[in-house]
PDB file of C-alpha atoms in Angstrom:
ATOM      1  CA  UNK A   1       3.702  45.075 -64.993  1.00  0.00           C
ATOM      2  CA  UNK A   2       0.561  44.579 -62.894  1.00  0.00           C
ATOM      3  CA  UNK A   3      -0.606  41.133 -61.953  1.00  0.00           C
ATOM      4  CA  UNK A   4      -4.021  41.463 -63.594  1.00  0.00           C
ATOM      5  CA  UNK A   5      -2.607  42.627 -66.960  1.00  0.00           C
ATOM      6  CA  UNK A   6      -0.143  39.788 -67.441  1.00  0.00           C
ATOM      7  CA  UNK A   7      -2.431  36.801 -66.986  1.00  0.00           C
ATOM      8  CA  UNK A   8      -2.821  35.914 -70.668  1.00  0.00           C
ATOM      9  CA  UNK A   9       0.776  36.106 -71.872  1.00  0.00           C
ATOM     10  CA  UNK A  10       3.081  35.905 -68.873  1.00  0.00           C
ATOM     11  CA  UNK A  11       4.893  32.650 -68.141  1.00  0.00           C
ATOM     12  CA  UNK A  12       7.157  31.320 -65.427  1.00  0.00           C
ATOM     13  CA  UNK A  13       9.932  28.765 -65.835  1.00  0.00           C
ATOM     14  CA  UNK A  14       9.969  25.939 -63.290  1.00  0.00           C
ATOM     15  CA  UNK A  15      13.654  25.251 -62.760  1.00  0.00           C
ATOM     16  CA  UNK A  16      13.705  23.201 -59.567  1.00  0.00           C
ATOM     17  CA  UNK A  17      14.748  19.789 -60.871  1.00  0.00           C
ATOM     18  CA  UNK A  18      18.045  18.719 -62.402  1.00  0.00           C
ATOM     19  CA  UNK A  19      19.146  20.462 -65.593  1.00  0.00           C
ATOM     20  CA  UNK A  20      21.381  17.594 -66.711  1.00  0.00           C
ATOM     21  CA  UNK A  21      19.949  15.883 -69.829  1.00  0.00           C
ATOM     22  CA  UNK A  22      21.234  12.442 -68.765  1.00  0.00           C
ATOM     23  CA  UNK A  23      19.166  12.629 -65.561  1.00  0.00           C
ATOM     24  CA  UNK A  24      15.857  13.630 -67.153  1.00  0.00           C
ATOM     25  CA  UNK A  25      14.813  10.093 -68.112  1.00  0.00           C
ATOM     26  CA  UNK A  26      15.569   8.723 -64.638  1.00  0.00           C
ATOM     27  CA  UNK A  27      13.757  11.638 -62.998  1.00  0.00           C
ATOM     28  CA  UNK A  28      10.714  11.040 -65.197  1.00  0.00           C
ATOM     29  CA  UNK A  29      10.572   7.330 -64.348  1.00  0.00           C
ATOM     30  CA  UNK A  30      11.132   7.996 -60.633  1.00  0.00           C
ATOM     31  CA  UNK A  31       8.412  10.645 -60.375  1.00  0.00           C
ATOM     32  CA  UNK A  32       6.018   8.586 -62.499  1.00  0.00           C
ATOM     33  CA  UNK A  33       6.566   5.516 -60.293  1.00  0.00           C
ATOM     34  CA  UNK A  34       6.076   7.517 -57.093  1.00  0.00           C
ATOM     35  CA  UNK A  35       2.924   9.174 -58.421  1.00  0.00           C
ATOM     36  CA  UNK A  36       1.322   5.921 -59.580  1.00  0.00           C
ATOM     37  CA  UNK A  37       2.136   4.156 -56.308  1.00  0.00           C
ATOM     38  CA  UNK A  38       0.832   7.140 -54.310  1.00  0.00           C
ATOM     39  CA  UNK A  39      -2.496   7.233 -56.157  1.00  0.00           C
ATOM     40  CA  UNK A  40      -2.922   3.455 -56.126  1.00  0.00           C
ATOM     41  CA  UNK A  41      -1.978   3.081 -52.459  1.00  0.00           C
ATOM     42  CA  UNK A  42      -4.267   5.859 -51.251  1.00  0.00           C
ATOM     43  CA  UNK A  43      -7.127   4.652 -53.456  1.00  0.00           C
ATOM     44  CA  UNK A  44      -6.769   1.192 -51.905  1.00  0.00           C
ATOM     45  CA  UNK A  45      -6.979   2.739 -48.438  1.00  0.00           C
ATOM     46  CA  UNK A  46     -10.168   4.617 -49.402  1.00  0.00           C
ATOM     47  CA  UNK A  47     -11.743   1.536 -51.012  1.00  0.00           C
ATOM     48  CA  UNK A  48     -10.812  -0.741 -48.109  1.00  0.00           C
ATOM     49  CA  UNK A  49     -12.366   1.648 -45.591  1.00  0.00           C
ATOM     50  CA  UNK A  50     -15.439   2.280 -47.733  1.00  0.00           C
ATOM     51  CA  UNK A  51     -16.212  -1.399 -48.387  1.00  0.00           C
ATOM     52  CA  UNK A  52     -15.466  -2.822 -44.916  1.00  0.00           C
ATOM     53  CA  UNK A  53     -18.154  -1.957 -42.357  1.00  0.00           C
ATOM     54  CA  UNK A  54     -15.754  -2.838 -39.536  1.00  0.00           C
ATOM     55  CA  UNK A  55     -13.727   0.231 -40.493  1.00  0.00           C
ATOM     56  CA  UNK A  56     -16.670   2.630 -40.449  1.00  0.00           C
ATOM     57  CA  UNK A  57     -15.345   4.419 -37.375  1.00  0.00           C
ATOM     58  CA  UNK A  58     -14.151   8.011 -36.863  1.00  0.00           C
ATOM     59  CA  UNK A  59     -10.449   7.058 -36.979  1.00  0.00           C
ATOM     60  CA  UNK A  60     -10.777   5.420 -40.398  1.00  0.00           C
ATOM     61  CA  UNK A  61     -13.136   8.126 -41.674  1.00  0.00           C
ATOM     62  CA  UNK A  62     -10.374  10.669 -41.034  1.00  0.00           C
ATOM     63  CA  UNK A  63      -7.785   8.321 -42.560  1.00  0.00           C
ATOM     64  CA  UNK A  64      -9.881   8.003 -45.739  1.00  0.00           C
ATOM     65  CA  UNK A  65     -10.172  11.808 -45.837  1.00  0.00           C
ATOM     66  CA  UNK A  66      -6.381  12.085 -45.470  1.00  0.00           C
ATOM     67  CA  UNK A  67      -5.831   9.610 -48.316  1.00  0.00           C
ATOM     68  CA  UNK A  68      -8.238  11.586 -50.507  1.00  0.00           C
ATOM     69  CA  UNK A  69      -6.418  14.841 -49.702  1.00  0.00           C
ATOM     70  CA  UNK A  70      -3.052  13.168 -50.417  1.00  0.00           C
ATOM     71  CA  UNK A  71      -4.198  12.086 -53.888  1.00  0.00           C
ATOM     72  CA  UNK A  72      -5.294  15.628 -54.733  1.00  0.00           C
ATOM     73  CA  UNK A  73      -2.200  17.115 -53.067  1.00  0.00           C
ATOM     74  CA  UNK A  74       0.318  15.144 -55.100  1.00  0.00           C
ATOM     75  CA  UNK A  75      -1.809  15.537 -58.263  1.00  0.00           C
ATOM     76  CA  UNK A  76      -1.399  19.317 -58.155  1.00  0.00           C
ATOM     77  CA  UNK A  77       2.386  19.114 -58.653  1.00  0.00           C
ATOM     78  CA  UNK A  78       3.649  15.780 -59.988  1.00  0.00           C
ATOM     79  CA  UNK A  79       1.686  15.465 -63.285  1.00  0.00           C
ATOM     80  CA  UNK A  80       2.827  18.949 -64.319  1.00  0.00           C
ATOM     81  CA  UNK A  81       6.424  18.092 -63.386  1.00  0.00           C
ATOM     82  CA  UNK A  82       6.171  14.897 -65.474  1.00  0.00           C
ATOM     83  CA  UNK A  83       4.917  16.842 -68.496  1.00  0.00           C
ATOM     84  CA  UNK A  84       7.716  19.391 -68.119  1.00  0.00           C
ATOM     85  CA  UNK A  85      10.380  16.674 -67.886  1.00  0.00           C
ATOM     86  CA  UNK A  86       9.011  14.698 -70.834  1.00  0.00           C
ATOM     87  CA  UNK A  87       8.541  17.678 -73.163  1.00  0.00           C
ATOM     88  CA  UNK A  88      11.667  19.530 -71.981  1.00  0.00           C
ATOM     89  CA  UNK A  89       9.419  22.577 -71.638  1.00  0.00           C
ATOM     90  CA  UNK A  90       9.619  24.133 -68.173  1.00  0.00           C
ATOM     91  CA  UNK A  91       7.155  26.965 -68.793  1.00  0.00           C
ATOM     92  CA  UNK A  92       3.871  27.408 -66.919  1.00  0.00           C
ATOM     93  CA  UNK A  93       1.438  30.223 -67.615  1.00  0.00           C
ATOM     94  CA  UNK A  94       0.552  32.857 -65.034  1.00  0.00           C
ATOM     95  CA  UNK A  95      -3.030  31.550 -64.671  1.00  0.00           C
ATOM     96  CA  UNK A  96      -1.888  27.924 -64.421  1.00  0.00           C
ATOM     97  CA  UNK A  97       0.702  28.905 -61.829  1.00  0.00           C
ATOM     98  CA  UNK A  98      -1.814  30.678 -59.569  1.00  0.00           C
ATOM     99  CA  UNK A  99      -4.313  27.838 -60.021  1.00  0.00           C
ATOM    100  CA  UNK A 100      -1.674  25.305 -59.030  1.00  0.00           C
ATOM    101  CA  UNK A 101      -0.696  27.478 -56.049  1.00  0.00           C
ATOM    102  CA  UNK A 102      -4.294  27.669 -54.805  1.00  0.00           C
ATOM    103  CA  UNK A 103      -4.932  23.930 -54.948  1.00  0.00           C
ATOM    104  CA  UNK A 104      -1.464  23.107 -53.610  1.00  0.00           C
ATOM    105  CA  UNK A 105      -2.079  25.283 -50.544  1.00  0.00           C
ATOM    106  CA  UNK A 106      -5.619  23.941 -50.101  1.00  0.00           C
ATOM    107  CA  UNK A 107      -4.678  20.266 -50.094  1.00  0.00           C
ATOM    108  CA  UNK A 108      -1.381  20.803 -48.267  1.00  0.00           C
ATOM    109  CA  UNK A 109      -3.106  22.666 -45.431  1.00  0.00           C
ATOM    110  CA  UNK A 110      -5.827  20.014 -45.473  1.00  0.00           C
ATOM    111  CA  UNK A 111      -3.196  17.407 -44.613  1.00  0.00           C
ATOM    112  CA  UNK A 112      -2.085  19.548 -41.658  1.00  0.00           C
ATOM    113  CA  UNK A 113      -5.604  20.033 -40.282  1.00  0.00           C
ATOM    114  CA  UNK A 114      -6.543  16.380 -40.782  1.00  0.00           C
ATOM    115  CA  UNK A 115      -3.440  15.199 -38.916  1.00  0.00           C
ATOM    116  CA  UNK A 116      -4.450  17.457 -36.010  1.00  0.00           C
ATOM    117  CA  UNK A 117      -8.030  16.136 -36.164  1.00  0.00           C
ATOM    118  CA  UNK A 118      -6.753  12.547 -36.103  1.00  0.00           C
ATOM    119  CA  UNK A 119      -4.647  13.350 -33.037  1.00  0.00           C
ATOM    120  CA  UNK A 120      -7.738  14.755 -31.289  1.00  0.00           C
ATOM    121  CA  UNK A 121      -9.662  11.594 -32.223  1.00  0.00           C
ATOM    122  CA  UNK A 122      -6.953   9.400 -30.636  1.00  0.00           C
ATOM    123  CA  UNK A 123      -6.912  11.667 -27.561  1.00  0.00           C
ATOM    124  CA  UNK A 124     -10.649  11.253 -27.004  1.00  0.00           C
ATOM    125  CA  UNK A 125     -10.511   7.502 -27.689  1.00  0.00           C
ATOM    126  CA  UNK A 126      -7.693   6.844 -25.200  1.00  0.00           C
ATOM    127  CA  UNK A 127      -8.200   9.521 -22.539  1.00  0.00           C
ATOM    128  CA  UNK A 128     -12.029   9.626 -22.541  1.00  0.00           C
ATOM    129  CA  UNK A 129     -13.161   6.230 -23.869  1.00  0.00           C
ATOM    130  CA  UNK A 130     -16.575   6.324 -22.160  1.00  0.00           C
ATOM    131  CA  UNK A 131     -17.473   9.574 -23.937  1.00  0.00           C
ATOM    132  CA  UNK A 132     -15.894   8.651 -27.283  1.00  0.00           C
ATOM    133  CA  UNK A 133     -19.091   7.573 -29.080  1.00  0.00           C
ATOM    134  CA  UNK A 134     -20.891  10.738 -28.016  1.00  0.00           C
ATOM    135  CA  UNK A 135     -18.024  13.188 -28.701  1.00  0.00           C
ATOM    136  CA  UNK A 136     -16.889  11.679 -32.019  1.00  0.00           C
ATOM    137  CA  UNK A 137     -20.340  11.100 -33.467  1.00  0.00           C
ATOM    138  CA  UNK A 138     -20.917  10.855 -37.211  1.00  0.00           C
ATOM    139  CA  UNK A 139     -22.266  14.407 -37.246  1.00  0.00           C
ATOM    140  CA  UNK A 140     -19.220  15.711 -35.359  1.00  0.00           C
ATOM    141  CA  UNK A 141     -16.814  13.963 -37.755  1.00  0.00           C
ATOM    142  CA  UNK A 142     -18.527  15.456 -40.803  1.00  0.00           C
ATOM    143  CA  UNK A 143     -18.479  18.919 -39.205  1.00  0.00           C
ATOM    144  CA  UNK A 144     -14.761  18.590 -38.403  1.00  0.00           C
ATOM    145  CA  UNK A 145     -13.821  17.572 -41.950  1.00  0.00           C
ATOM    146  CA  UNK A 146     -16.069  20.263 -43.460  1.00  0.00           C
ATOM    147  CA  UNK A 147     -14.445  22.858 -41.194  1.00  0.00           C
ATOM    148  CA  UNK A 148     -11.011  21.683 -42.336  1.00  0.00           C
ATOM    149  CA  UNK A 149     -11.948  22.068 -46.009  1.00  0.00           C
ATOM    150  CA  UNK A 150     -13.464  25.518 -45.392  1.00  0.00           C
ATOM    151  CA  UNK A 151     -10.474  26.830 -43.448  1.00  0.00           C
ATOM    152  CA  UNK A 152      -7.947  25.527 -45.973  1.00  0.00           C
ATOM    153  CA  UNK A 153      -9.867  27.083 -48.859  1.00  0.00           C
ATOM    154  CA  UNK A 154      -9.965  30.470 -47.110  1.00  0.00           C
ATOM    155  CA  UNK A 155      -6.245  30.351 -46.275  1.00  0.00           C
ATOM    156  CA  UNK A 156      -5.327  29.346 -49.834  1.00  0.00           C
ATOM    157  CA  UNK A 157      -7.579  32.056 -51.270  1.00  0.00           C
ATOM    158  CA  UNK A 158      -5.919  34.696 -49.080  1.00  0.00           C
ATOM    159  CA  UNK A 159      -2.375  33.761 -50.139  1.00  0.00           C
ATOM    160  CA  UNK A 160      -3.346  33.409 -53.825  1.00  0.00           C
ATOM    161  CA  UNK A 161      -5.024  36.831 -53.861  1.00  0.00           C
ATOM    162  CA  UNK A 162      -1.943  38.441 -52.302  1.00  0.00           C
ATOM    163  CA  UNK A 163       0.271  36.836 -54.976  1.00  0.00           C
ATOM    164  CA  UNK A 164      -2.159  38.104 -57.639  1.00  0.00           C
ATOM    165  CA  UNK A 165      -1.455  41.665 -56.434  1.00  0.00           C
ATOM    166  CA  UNK A 166       2.265  41.333 -57.190  1.00  0.00           C
ATOM    167  CA  UNK A 167       4.006  42.332 -60.398  1.00  0.00           C
ATOM    168  CA  UNK A 168       6.545  40.116 -62.163  1.00  0.00           C
ATOM    169  CA  UNK A 169       9.202  41.532 -64.447  1.00  0.00           C
ATOM    170  CA  UNK A 170      11.969  39.925 -66.488  1.00  0.00           C
ATOM    171  CA  UNK A 171      13.257  37.598 -63.772  1.00  0.00           C
ATOM    172  CA  UNK A 172      10.653  34.838 -63.853  1.00  0.00           C
ATOM    173  CA  UNK A 173      12.652  31.648 -63.209  1.00  0.00           C
ATOM    174  CA  UNK A 174      11.173  29.782 -60.222  1.00  0.00           C
ATOM    175  CA  UNK A 175      13.809  27.618 -58.492  1.00  0.00           C
ATOM    176  CA  UNK A 176      11.297  24.853 -57.778  1.00  0.00           C
ATOM    177  CA  UNK A 177       9.320  22.235 -59.719  1.00  0.00           C
ATOM    178  CA  UNK A 178       5.940  23.802 -58.859  1.00  0.00           C
ATOM    179  CA  UNK A 179       4.503  27.211 -57.974  1.00  0.00           C
ATOM    180  CA  UNK A 180       4.850  27.939 -54.266  1.00  0.00           C
ATOM    181  CA  UNK A 181       4.631  31.086 -52.151  1.00  0.00           C
ATOM    182  CA  UNK A 182       8.307  31.574 -51.307  1.00  0.00           C
ATOM    183  CA  UNK A 183       9.728  31.178 -54.828  1.00  0.00           C
ATOM    184  CA  UNK A 184       6.987  33.383 -56.331  1.00  0.00           C
ATOM    185  CA  UNK A 185       7.707  36.171 -53.857  1.00  0.00           C
ATOM    186  CA  UNK A 186      11.421  35.934 -54.641  1.00  0.00           C
ATOM    187  CA  UNK A 187      10.909  36.493 -58.390  1.00  0.00           C
ATOM    188  CA  UNK A 188       8.428  39.355 -57.941  1.00  0.00           C
ATOM    189  CA  UNK A 189       9.563  42.940 -58.637  1.00  0.00           C
ATOM    190  CA  UNK A 190       6.907  44.340 -56.261  1.00  0.00           C
ATOM    191  CA  UNK A 191       7.111  45.064 -52.559  1.00  0.00           C
ATOM    192  CA  UNK A 192       6.375  41.722 -50.877  1.00  0.00           C
ATOM    193  CA  UNK A 193       6.358  42.897 -47.257  1.00  0.00           C
ATOM    194  CA  UNK A 194       2.606  42.316 -46.888  1.00  0.00           C
ATOM    195  CA  UNK A 195       2.909  38.839 -48.411  1.00  0.00           C
ATOM    196  CA  UNK A 196       5.813  37.971 -46.155  1.00  0.00           C
ATOM    197  CA  UNK A 197       3.982  39.229 -43.068  1.00  0.00           C
ATOM    198  CA  UNK A 198       0.829  37.267 -43.904  1.00  0.00           C
ATOM    199  CA  UNK A 199       2.920  34.172 -44.657  1.00  0.00           C
ATOM    200  CA  UNK A 200       4.688  34.518 -41.316  1.00  0.00           C
ATOM    201  CA  UNK A 201       1.514  35.100 -39.276  1.00  0.00           C
ATOM    202  CA  UNK A 202      -1.121  33.072 -41.139  1.00  0.00           C
ATOM    203  CA  UNK A 203       1.247  30.418 -42.462  1.00  0.00           C
ATOM    204  CA  UNK A 204       2.921  30.070 -39.086  1.00  0.00           C
ATOM    205  CA  UNK A 205      -0.476  29.723 -37.396  1.00  0.00           C
ATOM    206  CA  UNK A 206      -1.638  27.098 -39.908  1.00  0.00           C
ATOM    207  CA  UNK A 207       1.483  25.008 -39.245  1.00  0.00           C
ATOM    208  CA  UNK A 208       2.296  25.647 -35.579  1.00  0.00           C
ATOM    209  CA  UNK A 209      -1.190  25.673 -34.001  1.00  0.00           C
ATOM    210  CA  UNK A 210      -2.142  22.208 -35.344  1.00  0.00           C
ATOM    211  CA  UNK A 211       1.372  20.969 -34.529  1.00  0.00           C
ATOM    212  CA  UNK A 212       0.995  22.290 -30.973  1.00  0.00           C
ATOM    213  CA  UNK A 213      -2.409  20.624 -30.631  1.00  0.00           C
ATOM    214  CA  UNK A 214      -0.913  17.345 -31.814  1.00  0.00           C
ATOM    215  CA  UNK A 215       1.907  17.609 -29.262  1.00  0.00           C
ATOM    216  CA  UNK A 216      -0.520  18.397 -26.422  1.00  0.00           C
ATOM    217  CA  UNK A 217      -2.802  15.539 -27.481  1.00  0.00           C
ATOM    218  CA  UNK A 218       0.044  13.029 -27.488  1.00  0.00           C
ATOM    219  CA  UNK A 219       1.466  14.239 -24.188  1.00  0.00           C
ATOM    220  CA  UNK A 220      -1.946  13.545 -22.656  1.00  0.00           C
ATOM    221  CA  UNK A 221      -2.197  10.236 -24.538  1.00  0.00           C
ATOM    222  CA  UNK A 222       1.221   9.015 -23.363  1.00  0.00           C
ATOM    223  CA  UNK A 223       0.367  10.043 -19.807  1.00  0.00           C
ATOM    224  CA  UNK A 224      -2.869   8.055 -19.972  1.00  0.00           C
ATOM    225  CA  UNK A 225      -1.209   5.010 -21.557  1.00  0.00           C
ATOM    226  CA  UNK A 226       1.481   4.845 -18.880  1.00  0.00           C
ATOM    227  CA  UNK A 227      -1.276   4.499 -16.291  1.00  0.00           C
ATOM    228  CA  UNK A 228      -2.673   1.391 -18.002  1.00  0.00           C
ATOM    229  CA  UNK A 229      -1.859  -1.564 -15.686  1.00  0.00           C
ATOM    230  CA  UNK A 230      -1.310  -4.293 -18.290  1.00  0.00           C
ATOM    231  CA  UNK A 231       1.616  -4.358 -20.726  1.00  0.00           C
ATOM    232  CA  UNK A 232      -0.668  -5.735 -23.452  1.00  0.00           C
ATOM    233  CA  UNK A 233      -3.054  -2.806 -23.005  1.00  0.00           C
ATOM    234  CA  UNK A 234      -0.203  -0.310 -23.229  1.00  0.00           C
ATOM    235  CA  UNK A 235       1.136  -1.976 -26.373  1.00  0.00           C
ATOM    236  CA  UNK A 236      -2.281  -1.936 -28.048  1.00  0.00           C
ATOM    237  CA  UNK A 237      -2.777   1.733 -27.208  1.00  0.00           C
ATOM    238  CA  UNK A 238       0.680   2.694 -28.471  1.00  0.00           C
ATOM    239  CA  UNK A 239       0.230   0.660 -31.672  1.00  0.00           C
ATOM    240  CA  UNK A 240      -2.887   2.640 -32.634  1.00  0.00           C
ATOM    241  CA  UNK A 241      -0.902   5.896 -32.356  1.00  0.00           C
ATOM    242  CA  UNK A 242       2.458   4.817 -33.805  1.00  0.00           C
ATOM    243  CA  UNK A 243       1.438   5.138 -37.454  1.00  0.00           C
ATOM    244  CA  UNK A 244      -0.006   8.594 -36.949  1.00  0.00           C
ATOM    245  CA  UNK A 245       3.076   9.788 -35.073  1.00  0.00           C
ATOM    246  CA  UNK A 246       5.364   8.558 -37.871  1.00  0.00           C
ATOM    247  CA  UNK A 247       3.363  10.486 -40.492  1.00  0.00           C
ATOM    248  CA  UNK A 248       3.261  13.616 -38.288  1.00  0.00           C
ATOM    249  CA  UNK A 249       7.036  13.554 -37.769  1.00  0.00           C
ATOM    250  CA  UNK A 250       7.755  13.063 -41.484  1.00  0.00           C
ATOM    251  CA  UNK A 251       5.287  15.661 -42.751  1.00  0.00           C
ATOM    252  CA  UNK A 252       5.740  18.429 -40.193  1.00  0.00           C
ATOM    253  CA  UNK A 253       9.519  18.044 -40.136  1.00  0.00           C
ATOM    254  CA  UNK A 254       9.812  18.838 -43.840  1.00  0.00           C
ATOM    255  CA  UNK A 255       7.033  21.473 -43.871  1.00  0.00           C
ATOM    256  CA  UNK A 256       8.597  23.417 -40.982  1.00  0.00           C
ATOM    257  CA  UNK A 257      11.977  23.222 -42.745  1.00  0.00           C
ATOM    258  CA  UNK A 258      10.474  24.546 -45.975  1.00  0.00           C
ATOM    259  CA  UNK A 259       8.293  27.371 -44.638  1.00  0.00           C
ATOM    260  CA  UNK A 260       9.534  28.472 -41.230  1.00  0.00           C
ATOM    261  CA  UNK A 261      13.320  28.126 -41.567  1.00  0.00           C
ATOM    262  CA  UNK A 262      14.915  30.959 -43.570  1.00  0.00           C
ATOM    263  CA  UNK A 263      16.951  29.963 -46.615  1.00  0.00           C
ATOM    264  CA  UNK A 264      19.493  31.870 -48.669  1.00  0.00           C
ATOM    265  CA  UNK A 265      19.798  32.005 -52.450  1.00  0.00           C
ATOM    266  CA  UNK A 266      22.931  29.864 -52.570  1.00  0.00           C
ATOM    267  CA  UNK A 267      22.870  26.741 -54.795  1.00  0.00           C
ATOM    268  CA  UNK A 268      23.136  24.425 -51.779  1.00  0.00           C
ATOM    269  CA  UNK A 269      20.196  26.127 -50.065  1.00  0.00           C
ATOM    270  CA  UNK A 270      18.067  25.915 -53.220  1.00  0.00           C
ATOM    271  CA  UNK A 271      18.840  22.192 -53.514  1.00  0.00           C
ATOM    272  CA  UNK A 272      17.903  21.687 -49.854  1.00  0.00           C
ATOM    273  CA  UNK A 273      14.606  23.541 -50.374  1.00  0.00           C
ATOM    274  CA  UNK A 274      13.820  21.390 -53.416  1.00  0.00           C
ATOM    275  CA  UNK A 275      14.638  18.221 -51.481  1.00  0.00           C
ATOM    276  CA  UNK A 276      12.349  19.314 -48.629  1.00  0.00           C
ATOM    277  CA  UNK A 277       9.582  20.103 -51.149  1.00  0.00           C
ATOM    278  CA  UNK A 278       9.904  16.658 -52.733  1.00  0.00           C
ATOM    279  CA  UNK A 279       9.689  15.085 -49.266  1.00  0.00           C
ATOM    280  CA  UNK A 280       6.389  16.645 -48.219  1.00  0.00           C
ATOM    281  CA  UNK A 281       4.733  16.844 -51.668  1.00  0.00           C
ATOM    282  CA  UNK A 282       5.722  13.431 -53.056  1.00  0.00           C
ATOM    283  CA  UNK A 283       7.409  11.149 -50.522  1.00  0.00           C
ATOM    284  CA  UNK A 284       5.026  11.651 -47.582  1.00  0.00           C
ATOM    285  CA  UNK A 285       1.828  10.947 -49.597  1.00  0.00           C
ATOM    286  CA  UNK A 286       3.666   7.930 -51.051  1.00  0.00           C
ATOM    287  CA  UNK A 287       4.589   6.507 -47.638  1.00  0.00           C
ATOM    288  CA  UNK A 288       1.296   7.194 -45.828  1.00  0.00           C
ATOM    289  CA  UNK A 289      -0.565   4.106 -47.157  1.00  0.00           C
ATOM    290  CA  UNK A 290       2.383   1.848 -46.278  1.00  0.00           C
ATOM    291  CA  UNK A 291       2.779   3.321 -42.788  1.00  0.00           C
ATOM    292  CA  UNK A 292      -0.916   3.013 -41.954  1.00  0.00           C
ATOM    293  CA  UNK A 293      -1.420  -0.431 -43.493  1.00  0.00           C
ATOM    294  CA  UNK A 294       1.770  -2.152 -42.310  1.00  0.00           C
ATOM    295  CA  UNK A 295       1.313  -1.105 -38.667  1.00  0.00           C
ATOM    296  CA  UNK A 296      -2.448  -1.698 -38.485  1.00  0.00           C
ATOM    297  CA  UNK A 297      -3.924  -5.211 -38.333  1.00  0.00           C
ATOM    298  CA  UNK A 298      -7.449  -4.018 -39.127  1.00  0.00           C
ATOM    299  CA  UNK A 299      -6.267  -2.159 -42.202  1.00  0.00           C
ATOM    300  CA  UNK A 300      -4.141  -5.084 -43.383  1.00  0.00           C
ATOM    301  CA  UNK A 301      -7.148  -7.372 -42.976  1.00  0.00           C
ATOM    302  CA  UNK A 302      -9.437  -5.001 -44.876  1.00  0.00           C
ATOM    303  CA  UNK A 303      -6.908  -4.612 -47.706  1.00  0.00           C
ATOM    304  CA  UNK A 304      -6.517  -8.385 -47.897  1.00  0.00           C
ATOM    305  CA  UNK A 305     -10.290  -8.892 -48.083  1.00  0.00           C
ATOM    306  CA  UNK A 306     -10.569  -6.146 -50.719  1.00  0.00           C
ATOM    307  CA  UNK A 307      -7.853  -7.672 -52.920  1.00  0.00           C
ATOM    308  CA  UNK A 308      -9.234 -11.197 -52.507  1.00  0.00           C
ATOM    309  CA  UNK A 309     -12.654  -9.905 -53.418  1.00  0.00           C
ATOM    310  CA  UNK A 310     -11.262  -8.319 -56.584  1.00  0.00           C
ATOM    311  CA  UNK A 311      -9.502 -11.532 -57.535  1.00  0.00           C
ATOM    312  CA  UNK A 312     -12.608 -13.656 -56.980  1.00  0.00           C
ATOM    313  CA  UNK A 313     -14.842 -11.220 -58.870  1.00  0.00           C
ATOM    314  CA  UNK A 314     -12.387 -11.195 -61.794  1.00  0.00           C
ATOM    315  CA  UNK A 315     -12.341 -14.915 -61.904  1.00  0.00           C
ATOM    316  CA  UNK A 316     -16.116 -15.228 -62.140  1.00  0.00           C
TER     317      UNK A 316
END
């Protein structure tokens, strides 16, 4: 059955979460709580940065962009999973599946590129402070974020088009809670060699090149920090990078496990893949606001002023 002829009637079954009826209610409440906290936390970050002029700097501009991408990223998968759990209906149409795949890849890759951009921003700020204002100008920041959105859209479009070429026969159970490249290729009855090659080359480049740039940036940053004479100066420099490093380690660790480490079709491997998917699609966007706000005095101050402002405005 060709991909283009099955769009109106063909459905997949998302079978990545627990099948036990007694666990469905707890799963629903857990995912709902994580989604609401993720959206609220990232919205607070965006509002705090937008309303506090002291945070109108390149570092916080990129952080607000990351929070925006995280909201969209988690919104492509979790609401659908919540509906499926609540209705006990695991089906998703062919068109909905490809649409979800496109936006999932777009916002997921956006996280990767933004983390690399934030590392470059910290590199310029610490290693070339005298040129920082000129290099990371407002125009440059907008160009960088626009380039990230453009690249991610092109990459997502490429993968989605290649999936559209595939045919899907009777075996249409996806062992995941959302539509992703690997599971879709596994249930296809077409030759997926081209898809696998593009995933290896393009997907590997999208993950490993930004990851390599982040590593190089932080090697240079650490080298520069160690040359700072005062302990207080070294601590301040490290503190501005600690939050970003924590997010990078959490996100890239699970993404590399999910996409670049081969997995078998055994039940244990499928459970590990699902756990890794939950980590980078749900847990990482959930933790980002806490990591950036708890380790950053400026952000904590801005959030405090934002919340106090809301309270005072409500009381008037």
